[in-house]
Amino acid sequence: MRSGLAIVLALGAGTIASPNILASQEQPSVRLQSDAWSVVVQPASLAMEASTAAGRSLTLSRAQQGLGPVSDLQQDAESASWRLPEQHLSVSMRLSGSEVAVGFGSTAEGSIVWPALEFAPPISALIWPFAEGRFVPLDDPAWRQFLTGREWNTLEGLCMPFWGIYYGDSSLTYIATNRYNNQLRFEDSGERLRMRFEHAFPASRPEWTHGFVIRLSQNASPVEPARQFRAWLKASSSFVPMRHKLQTVPKAERLLGAPHVYLWGDTLLSRHDIPRIQWRPFCQALVRQGEGEKPSVGKRIRSLMPASAWKQVEEIATLDWPYDQIKMEVASALSAILARPDFYDATAWRGIPLPHETHRLAGDGRDRLPLPDRCRLNALLLRAAFPDTFLPFDEWGDGVSTKMLRMVKEAGLERARLCVGGWEGIEKRPEVAEMADAMGYLFGTYDSFHSIHDPKLAGTDASWATAQFDEALYDNGPIVRRDGRKRSGFKVRGYLLSPQAARPYVEQRVKANMSKVPYSYYFVDCDAYGQVFDDYSPLHACTQAQDAAARVDRLRWIGDTFGVVVGSEGGSAYAAPAVHVSEGVLTPVIGWGDPDMKDRKSEFHVGRYYPPDGPKVFVKPTLLKDQYVHLHYDPRFRLPLYEIVFHDSHVSTHHWSAGSLKFTNIRTAAALTEMLYQCPPLYHLNLDEWRKHRAYILKQYAFWSPIHRAVGFEPMTDFVWLSADRLVQKTVFNGRVELIANFSDHEFTAGDYRVPARSVIVRGLADGSLAPFRPES
């Protein structure tokens, strides 16, 4: 390990020199000048100062001590380069107009701190691409605590590798040209906020280069740093617009005007499929038959049903009005039985008239029936045994059902991106996906290749289906740390799975899933989240960059191979060329690990991942703590940085844990932001939730969907604060369509703008205007 690493890690030990130390040091300096500014760097300390044409002095990086002597210093009119031999570093800088480019190269493993920044007046705020984007006033204690309370990187923490320093009338944009192996740390002395950017040159990487592009912008727009990053992406051919993605996946056009919906309740038989008045008589009949001596359908069901579920049948038989949970549990147990090839026993059905379709389905042998046909056959047999008890089979199901689709379509929801939480239930009812496609919806499944679990745990509560592969991959596929330990998986279960090792399994699983259900959408969890690793396994060694590339390649393969729209969790910029949907950008994961959000006695309890037909963690109305409202929903601190960069590349929405209806005290703010940014709302629905929220959803849809159809794949070209308190905001799409949101409690008027309190208006639509939208009215 080279000596520079020790210097880098000695935060607080004096490695960063204060301005007075810099002033007192006698060392050669390099000065470059353009019409916009002049930049002076001290090669021995890497201190960099600038002076603008308007006379403002800027510190681009503070001085560092102990880097050793300088060698091979060279300079011309536009550039300079030198070496720091003791650090095994080469440094270069080039000034061009309002841009200075700084590059670092290393000949040995280690790390470099640069820039080292101090934020003080006239700096007023940071432009921070956390999630969708944040405006961070330097005098806000909550934000200073948030910055200093965590380590940041340019993959997961900052989903785009840049930040801005805001002066009120101008800004500096720092773009990290290598987004991998970076850490940002803040230190707050009470008087001054400081930041250190550290880039590691790890042993796993074959070449060690890193750098920054710093751009000076002489305008007051708080989204100017995002514009600069977008321009840099396009100049480096790293930006892929949606219109190009449509060429390989035409169905991505269906995202226009489509709210995003997770459907819950995927069992074959739901509690809704037995009328309320029939539940007790049905279970009484089951109990009578099950306790009888002669063969019967009830006795057959009892023999196949777990003892715990049969006890619930017995309990329902005694209840005048069975409660929903127990009905759900029994319906789920019956659904599992109906998927079995051995459900039918001739002696049990002796004397029961069977519909003609059962003979047709059973003609080729029950053992050879595809799963959907087997389930249909068994459902028809069950209905024949208990006539007048069940709805017709084609009307069975909860959120994942044809009746749910008909309800939504008939209500006027013409477009939607629908997704299920796993493929196990929909594989029994692929006609739901077929109908969704025919209706013009996108319909998809959740999948993940993030973690791998011991195959021995398959089917238990200690594992989940997406983490199950085989023994060979479990032994050889985990990502390995440098010390030889395998990286633990999500929730410290199993291991994190190498994307290189997983690739053949990915293709095998996706092909199998697509052969069973006609999906038009495929969601892969975590791949765009920014969790990528240096892998030291001798079987699949890779760098962070190679890890990310492998994840992006499999996302692209899914879309290109099957023509499906592809979504992923997070919105890290490396994945933008391959995805059509990013979940968790508009609102990220909130309060992970907060005990109050897990405490059932707390008013902030978000709920459990139960029941399966409507997990409370998604559908339970919950209050959000003020501290999280401040950081994530207060419009004064939100900026549409991500939309400025990527609105015409892919669609971004909330994390599924923070859907549009989840937190009751910020619903209005969330809805106004969805309208202002033209990002789709995200709902969690089953039959009950649809009935509860139908009117609210349709009201949002009526305003948001027509606008999104017009501008959903157009660039967001501007964002402006229209009031001094930053509570009235305007976005502009493609230079013509304007949305103005008033987050305040008072009507806003200025010029020809009149925006009611807590409302949003739209101007410039070719198809005419819409009435102001007020979520809570």
mmCIF file of C-alpha atoms in Angstrom, residues 103-386:
data_model
loop_
_atom_site.group_PDB
_atom_site.id
_atom_site.type_symbol
_atom_site.label_atom_id
_atom_site.label_comp_id
_atom_site.label_asym_id
_atom_site.label_seq_id
_atom_site.Cartn_x
_atom_site.Cartn_y
_atom_site.Cartn_z
ATOM 1 C CA GLY A 103 -7.278 14.268 -14.216
ATOM 2 C CA PHE A 104 -5.440 11.826 -11.971
ATOM 3 C CA GLY A 105 -3.537 8.697 -12.885
ATOM 4 C CA SER A 106 -1.900 6.253 -10.525
ATOM 5 C CA THR A 107 0.740 3.588 -10.954
ATOM 6 C CA ALA A 108 -0.069 1.841 -7.668
ATOM 7 C CA GLU A 109 -2.972 0.829 -5.510
ATOM 8 C CA GLY A 110 -4.172 3.493 -3.097
ATOM 9 C CA SER A 111 -6.427 6.537 -3.115
ATOM 10 C CA ILE A 112 -6.526 10.269 -3.629
ATOM 11 C CA VAL A 113 -8.515 12.993 -1.886
ATOM 12 C CA TRP A 114 -9.620 15.714 -4.293
ATOM 13 C CA PRO A 115 -11.416 18.008 -4.115
ATOM 14 C CA ALA A 116 -11.388 19.052 -0.480
ATOM 15 C CA LEU A 117 -14.055 21.709 -0.069
ATOM 16 C CA GLU A 118 -15.252 24.155 2.535
ATOM 17 C CA PHE A 119 -18.717 25.657 2.257
ATOM 18 C CA ALA A 120 -19.152 29.177 3.586
ATOM 19 C CA PRO A 121 -20.666 32.433 2.289
ATOM 20 C CA PRO A 122 -21.082 33.524 -0.444
ATOM 21 C CA ILE A 123 -22.030 29.876 -1.054
ATOM 22 C CA SER A 124 -25.685 29.559 -0.058
ATOM 23 C CA ALA A 125 -26.568 25.955 -0.905
ATOM 24 C CA LEU A 126 -25.549 22.656 -2.421
ATOM 25 C CA ILE A 127 -27.289 21.268 -5.483
ATOM 26 C CA TRP A 128 -27.370 17.632 -4.487
ATOM 27 C CA PRO A 129 -28.517 14.767 -6.785
ATOM 28 C CA PHE A 130 -29.792 12.587 -3.983
ATOM 29 C CA ALA A 131 -32.822 10.705 -5.344
ATOM 30 C CA GLU A 132 -34.667 13.106 -7.648
ATOM 31 C CA GLY A 133 -32.582 16.034 -6.420
ATOM 32 C CA ARG A 134 -32.265 18.298 -3.406
ATOM 33 C CA PHE A 135 -31.585 21.957 -2.727
ATOM 34 C CA VAL A 136 -29.550 21.972 0.489
ATOM 35 C CA PRO A 137 -29.267 25.354 2.247
ATOM 36 C CA LEU A 138 -26.064 25.501 4.228
ATOM 37 C CA ASP A 139 -27.825 27.131 7.164
ATOM 38 C CA ASP A 140 -30.352 24.315 7.607
ATOM 39 C CA PRO A 141 -29.394 22.185 10.668
ATOM 40 C CA ALA A 142 -31.417 19.148 9.577
ATOM 41 C CA TRP A 143 -29.691 19.019 6.223
ATOM 42 C CA ARG A 144 -26.251 19.493 7.731
ATOM 43 C CA GLN A 145 -26.960 16.568 10.048
ATOM 44 C CA PHE A 146 -28.211 14.464 7.134
ATOM 45 C CA LEU A 147 -25.071 15.164 5.114
ATOM 46 C CA THR A 148 -22.668 14.423 7.951
ATOM 47 C CA GLY A 149 -24.594 11.424 9.265
ATOM 48 C CA ARG A 150 -23.774 9.112 6.374
ATOM 49 C CA GLU A 151 -21.112 8.240 3.837
ATOM 50 C CA TRP A 152 -21.923 9.152 0.261
ATOM 51 C CA ASN A 153 -20.842 7.751 -3.057
ATOM 52 C CA THR A 154 -21.583 8.560 -6.695
ATOM 53 C CA LEU A 155 -23.549 5.396 -7.401
ATOM 54 C CA GLU A 156 -26.133 4.832 -4.678
ATOM 55 C CA GLY A 157 -25.955 7.935 -2.488
ATOM 56 C CA LEU A 158 -25.777 10.327 -5.415
ATOM 57 C CA CYS A 159 -27.512 8.585 -8.296
ATOM 58 C CA MET A 160 -25.744 10.925 -10.721
ATOM 59 C CA PRO A 161 -21.993 11.611 -10.302
ATOM 60 C CA PHE A 162 -22.084 15.371 -9.934
ATOM 61 C CA TRP A 163 -23.016 18.110 -7.506
ATOM 62 C CA GLY A 164 -23.395 21.848 -7.642
ATOM 63 C CA ILE A 165 -22.251 24.730 -5.465
ATOM 64 C CA TYR A 166 -24.869 27.460 -5.556
ATOM 65 C CA TYR A 167 -24.062 31.136 -5.076
ATOM 66 C CA GLY A 168 -27.517 32.535 -5.758
ATOM 67 C CA ASP A 169 -26.549 34.217 -9.007
ATOM 68 C CA SER A 170 -24.168 31.548 -10.337
ATOM 69 C CA SER A 171 -23.022 27.991 -9.704
ATOM 70 C CA LEU A 172 -20.128 25.579 -9.958
ATOM 71 C CA THR A 173 -20.741 22.059 -11.217
ATOM 72 C CA TYR A 174 -18.392 19.219 -10.276
ATOM 73 C CA ILE A 175 -18.713 16.142 -12.508
ATOM 74 C CA ALA A 176 -16.804 13.002 -11.492
ATOM 75 C CA THR A 177 -15.650 11.419 -14.755
ATOM 76 C CA ASN A 178 -15.204 8.052 -13.021
ATOM 77 C CA ARG A 179 -18.272 7.245 -10.923
ATOM 78 C CA TYR A 180 -16.800 4.109 -9.373
ATOM 79 C CA ASN A 181 -14.836 3.662 -6.120
ATOM 80 C CA ASN A 182 -15.728 7.095 -4.759
ATOM 81 C CA GLN A 183 -16.645 8.233 -1.256
ATOM 82 C CA LEU A 184 -17.745 11.648 -0.058
ATOM 83 C CA ARG A 185 -17.521 12.567 3.625
ATOM 84 C CA PHE A 186 -18.808 15.668 5.379
ATOM 85 C CA GLU A 187 -17.484 17.227 8.561
ATOM 86 C CA ASP A 188 -19.376 19.926 10.457
ATOM 87 C CA SER A 189 -17.441 21.987 12.975
ATOM 88 C CA GLY A 190 -20.505 24.051 13.815
ATOM 89 C CA GLU A 191 -19.118 27.045 11.996
ATOM 90 C CA ARG A 192 -18.003 25.456 8.756
ATOM 91 C CA LEU A 193 -19.164 22.507 6.689
ATOM 92 C CA ARG A 194 -16.411 20.657 4.872
ATOM 93 C CA MET A 195 -16.419 17.844 2.338
ATOM 94 C CA ARG A 196 -13.721 15.453 1.167
ATOM 95 C CA PHE A 197 -14.008 13.449 -2.014
ATOM 96 C CA GLU A 198 -11.902 10.305 -1.957
ATOM 97 C CA HIS A 199 -11.298 8.096 -4.963
ATOM 98 C CA ALA A 200 -9.785 4.647 -4.484
ATOM 99 C CA PHE A 201 -7.478 2.932 -6.930
ATOM 100 C CA PRO A 202 -8.250 -0.686 -5.939
ATOM 101 C CA ALA A 203 -6.165 -3.739 -6.662
ATOM 102 C CA SER A 204 -9.001 -5.185 -8.736
ATOM 103 C CA ARG A 205 -8.827 -2.453 -11.359
ATOM 104 C CA PRO A 206 -6.467 -2.889 -14.307
ATOM 105 C CA GLU A 207 -6.098 0.847 -14.934
ATOM 106 C CA TRP A 208 -6.129 3.663 -12.439
ATOM 107 C CA THR A 209 -7.567 6.900 -13.786
ATOM 108 C CA HIS A 210 -9.947 9.403 -12.310
ATOM 109 C CA GLY A 211 -10.905 13.009 -12.806
ATOM 110 C CA PHE A 212 -13.314 15.913 -12.650
ATOM 111 C CA VAL A 213 -14.877 18.374 -15.004
ATOM 112 C CA ILE A 214 -15.689 21.630 -13.200
ATOM 113 C CA ARG A 215 -17.926 24.131 -14.951
ATOM 114 C CA LEU A 216 -18.725 27.713 -14.044
ATOM 115 C CA SER A 217 -22.255 28.873 -14.876
ATOM 116 C CA GLN A 218 -23.191 32.539 -14.642
ATOM 117 C CA ASN A 219 -26.925 32.138 -14.124
ATOM 118 C CA ALA A 220 -29.196 31.755 -11.125
ATOM 119 C CA SER A 221 -30.963 28.542 -12.118
ATOM 120 C CA PRO A 222 -30.742 25.910 -9.369
ATOM 121 C CA VAL A 223 -30.950 23.139 -11.993
ATOM 122 C CA GLU A 224 -28.004 24.419 -14.033
ATOM 123 C CA PRO A 225 -25.664 21.706 -12.654
ATOM 124 C CA ALA A 226 -28.079 19.066 -13.967
ATOM 125 C CA ARG A 227 -28.086 20.745 -17.379
ATOM 126 C CA GLN A 228 -24.301 20.668 -17.360
ATOM 127 C CA PHE A 229 -24.245 16.978 -16.470
ATOM 128 C CA ARG A 230 -26.756 16.192 -19.218
ATOM 129 C CA ALA A 231 -24.607 18.070 -21.736
ATOM 130 C CA TRP A 232 -21.541 16.149 -20.559
ATOM 131 C CA LEU A 233 -23.388 12.824 -20.920
ATOM 132 C CA LYS A 234 -24.483 13.684 -24.435
ATOM 133 C CA ALA A 235 -21.005 14.845 -25.410
ATOM 134 C CA SER A 236 -19.589 11.530 -24.195
ATOM 135 C CA SER A 237 -22.271 9.549 -26.110
ATOM 136 C CA SER A 238 -23.636 8.181 -22.829
ATOM 137 C CA PHE A 239 -27.198 9.468 -23.175
ATOM 138 C CA VAL A 240 -29.852 7.258 -24.784
ATOM 139 C CA PRO A 241 -33.189 8.971 -25.458
ATOM 140 C CA MET A 242 -36.452 7.079 -25.170
ATOM 141 C CA ARG A 243 -37.112 7.516 -28.873
ATOM 142 C CA HIS A 244 -34.130 5.250 -29.545
ATOM 143 C CA LYS A 245 -35.285 2.691 -26.982
ATOM 144 C CA LEU A 246 -38.690 2.592 -28.681
ATOM 145 C CA GLN A 247 -37.056 1.204 -31.799
ATOM 146 C CA THR A 248 -36.279 -2.086 -30.046
ATOM 147 C CA VAL A 249 -39.145 -2.043 -27.518
ATOM 148 C CA PRO A 250 -42.137 -0.333 -29.178
ATOM 149 C CA LYS A 251 -44.429 -1.199 -26.271
ATOM 150 C CA ALA A 252 -42.546 1.309 -24.126
ATOM 151 C CA GLU A 253 -44.874 3.843 -25.748
ATOM 152 C CA ARG A 254 -47.543 2.478 -23.395
ATOM 153 C CA LEU A 255 -45.730 4.181 -20.517
ATOM 154 C CA LEU A 256 -47.085 7.509 -21.735
ATOM 155 C CA GLY A 257 -49.932 8.525 -19.469
ATOM 156 C CA ALA A 258 -49.711 5.292 -17.473
ATOM 157 C CA PRO A 259 -49.843 5.309 -13.659
ATOM 158 C CA HIS A 260 -47.805 2.536 -12.061
ATOM 159 C CA VAL A 261 -49.663 -0.113 -10.102
ATOM 160 C CA TYR A 262 -48.606 -3.113 -8.047
ATOM 161 C CA LEU A 263 -51.401 -5.671 -7.955
ATOM 162 C CA TRP A 264 -51.854 -7.823 -4.847
ATOM 163 C CA GLY A 265 -53.857 -10.935 -4.214
ATOM 164 C CA ASP A 266 -52.588 -13.493 -6.716
ATOM 165 C CA THR A 267 -54.060 -16.700 -5.300
ATOM 166 C CA LEU A 268 -56.272 -18.700 -7.621
ATOM 167 C CA LEU A 269 -59.226 -18.442 -5.234
ATOM 168 C CA SER A 270 -59.703 -15.293 -3.180
ATOM 169 C CA ARG A 271 -61.939 -14.557 -0.212
ATOM 170 C CA HIS A 272 -64.082 -12.485 -2.568
ATOM 171 C CA ASP A 273 -64.993 -15.518 -4.695
ATOM 172 C CA ILE A 274 -67.290 -17.018 -2.091
ATOM 173 C CA PRO A 275 -70.119 -14.608 -1.293
ATOM 174 C CA ARG A 276 -70.021 -13.474 2.302
ATOM 175 C CA ILE A 277 -73.245 -15.267 3.133
ATOM 176 C CA GLN A 278 -71.896 -18.544 1.760
ATOM 177 C CA TRP A 279 -68.672 -18.821 3.747
ATOM 178 C CA ARG A 280 -70.172 -20.371 6.870
ATOM 179 C CA PRO A 281 -72.421 -22.905 5.043
ATOM 180 C CA PHE A 282 -69.499 -23.899 2.807
ATOM 181 C CA CYS A 283 -67.173 -24.568 5.734
ATOM 182 C CA GLN A 284 -69.925 -26.369 7.622
ATOM 183 C CA ALA A 285 -70.345 -28.676 4.616
ATOM 184 C CA LEU A 286 -66.595 -29.242 4.480
ATOM 185 C CA VAL A 287 -66.506 -30.150 8.173
ATOM 186 C CA ARG A 288 -69.467 -32.547 7.888
ATOM 187 C CA GLN A 289 -67.950 -34.312 4.928
ATOM 188 C CA GLY A 290 -64.449 -34.233 6.370
ATOM 189 C CA GLU A 291 -65.594 -35.962 9.558
ATOM 190 C CA GLY A 292 -67.735 -38.522 7.723
ATOM 191 C CA GLU A 293 -66.748 -42.099 7.027
ATOM 192 C CA LYS A 294 -67.607 -42.199 3.327
ATOM 193 C CA PRO A 295 -65.345 -40.772 0.590
ATOM 194 C CA SER A 296 -66.294 -37.176 -0.215
ATOM 195 C CA VAL A 297 -64.829 -34.010 -1.618
ATOM 196 C CA GLY A 298 -64.712 -32.496 1.871
ATOM 197 C CA LYS A 299 -62.825 -35.513 3.147
ATOM 198 C CA ARG A 300 -60.432 -35.259 0.179
ATOM 199 C CA ILE A 301 -59.799 -31.578 0.904
ATOM 200 C CA ARG A 302 -59.185 -32.292 4.569
ATOM 201 C CA SER A 303 -56.584 -34.928 3.651
ATOM 202 C CA LEU A 304 -54.694 -32.463 1.466
ATOM 203 C CA MET A 305 -55.024 -29.362 3.644
ATOM 204 C CA PRO A 306 -52.517 -28.470 6.393
ATOM 205 C CA ALA A 307 -53.902 -29.075 9.865
ATOM 206 C CA SER A 308 -53.638 -25.374 10.740
ATOM 207 C CA ALA A 309 -55.796 -24.434 7.753
ATOM 208 C CA TRP A 310 -58.369 -27.115 8.570
ATOM 209 C CA LYS A 311 -58.716 -25.633 12.055
ATOM 210 C CA GLN A 312 -59.577 -22.343 10.377
ATOM 211 C CA VAL A 313 -62.243 -24.128 8.318
ATOM 212 C CA GLU A 314 -63.682 -25.460 11.548
ATOM 213 C CA GLU A 315 -63.625 -21.998 13.100
ATOM 214 C CA ILE A 316 -65.429 -20.394 10.152
ATOM 215 C CA ALA A 317 -68.112 -23.063 10.469
ATOM 216 C CA THR A 318 -68.956 -21.614 13.893
ATOM 217 C CA LEU A 319 -68.902 -17.912 12.961
ATOM 218 C CA ASP A 320 -71.920 -15.947 11.783
ATOM 219 C CA TRP A 321 -69.712 -13.464 9.943
ATOM 220 C CA PRO A 322 -66.168 -14.759 9.376
ATOM 221 C CA TYR A 323 -63.505 -12.053 9.374
ATOM 222 C CA ASP A 324 -61.433 -11.260 6.272
ATOM 223 C CA GLN A 325 -58.111 -12.630 7.470
ATOM 224 C CA ILE A 326 -59.400 -16.108 8.209
ATOM 225 C CA LYS A 327 -61.250 -16.212 4.891
ATOM 226 C CA MET A 328 -58.066 -15.168 3.123
ATOM 227 C CA GLU A 329 -56.077 -17.915 4.851
ATOM 228 C CA VAL A 330 -58.566 -20.635 3.916
ATOM 229 C CA ALA A 331 -58.852 -19.365 0.326
ATOM 230 C CA SER A 332 -55.067 -19.440 0.076
ATOM 231 C CA ALA A 333 -54.938 -23.012 1.387
ATOM 232 C CA LEU A 334 -57.621 -24.093 -1.087
ATOM 233 C CA SER A 335 -55.693 -22.380 -3.905
ATOM 234 C CA ALA A 336 -52.608 -24.433 -3.096
ATOM 235 C CA ILE A 337 -54.660 -27.623 -3.166
ATOM 236 C CA LEU A 338 -56.225 -26.703 -6.510
ATOM 237 C CA ALA A 339 -52.753 -26.536 -8.082
ATOM 238 C CA ARG A 340 -52.030 -30.163 -7.195
ATOM 239 C CA PRO A 341 -52.165 -32.850 -9.882
ATOM 240 C CA ASP A 342 -53.596 -35.348 -7.357
ATOM 241 C CA PHE A 343 -56.544 -33.192 -6.251
ATOM 242 C CA TYR A 344 -59.130 -35.307 -8.044
ATOM 243 C CA ASP A 345 -60.094 -38.651 -6.572
ATOM 244 C CA ALA A 346 -62.825 -40.526 -8.442
ATOM 245 C CA THR A 347 -64.370 -42.034 -5.327
ATOM 246 C CA ALA A 348 -64.715 -38.590 -3.719
ATOM 247 C CA TRP A 349 -66.642 -37.217 -6.717
ATOM 248 C CA ARG A 350 -68.774 -40.312 -7.290
ATOM 249 C CA GLY A 351 -72.305 -39.272 -8.110
ATOM 250 C CA ILE A 352 -71.460 -35.571 -8.630
ATOM 251 C CA PRO A 353 -72.402 -34.269 -12.114
ATOM 252 C CA LEU A 354 -69.331 -32.814 -13.794
ATOM 253 C CA PRO A 355 -69.381 -30.105 -16.479
ATOM 254 C CA HIS A 356 -68.349 -31.113 -19.981
ATOM 255 C CA GLU A 357 -65.208 -28.980 -19.841
ATOM 256 C CA THR A 358 -63.727 -31.153 -17.088
ATOM 257 C CA HIS A 359 -63.819 -34.184 -19.389
ATOM 258 C CA ARG A 360 -62.160 -32.222 -22.171
ATOM 259 C CA LEU A 361 -59.407 -30.917 -19.903
ATOM 260 C CA ALA A 362 -58.746 -34.317 -18.353
ATOM 261 C CA GLY A 363 -58.711 -36.095 -21.683
ATOM 262 C CA ASP A 364 -54.914 -36.198 -22.050
ATOM 263 C CA GLY A 365 -54.278 -37.072 -18.427
ATOM 264 C CA ARG A 366 -54.165 -34.783 -15.416
ATOM 265 C CA ASP A 367 -50.467 -35.351 -14.817
ATOM 266 C CA ARG A 368 -49.603 -33.891 -18.219
ATOM 267 C CA LEU A 369 -51.783 -30.803 -17.974
ATOM 268 C CA PRO A 370 -50.031 -27.421 -17.961
ATOM 269 C CA LEU A 371 -50.416 -25.670 -14.618
ATOM 270 C CA PRO A 372 -53.116 -23.187 -15.768
ATOM 271 C CA ASP A 373 -55.259 -25.983 -17.233
ATOM 272 C CA ARG A 374 -54.779 -28.119 -14.135
ATOM 273 C CA CYS A 375 -55.912 -25.255 -11.921
ATOM 274 C CA ARG A 376 -58.923 -24.620 -14.137
ATOM 275 C CA LEU A 377 -59.879 -28.300 -14.101
ATOM 276 C CA ASN A 378 -59.610 -28.551 -10.336
ATOM 277 C CA ALA A 379 -61.552 -25.320 -9.844
ATOM 278 C CA LEU A 380 -64.371 -26.643 -12.014
ATOM 279 C CA LEU A 381 -64.371 -29.875 -10.002
ATOM 280 C CA LEU A 382 -64.611 -27.916 -6.753
ATOM 281 C CA ARG A 383 -67.498 -25.801 -8.052
ATOM 282 C CA ALA A 384 -69.312 -28.936 -9.193
ATOM 283 C CA ALA A 385 -69.024 -30.384 -5.699
ATOM 284 C CA PHE A 386 -70.385 -27.243 -4.043
#
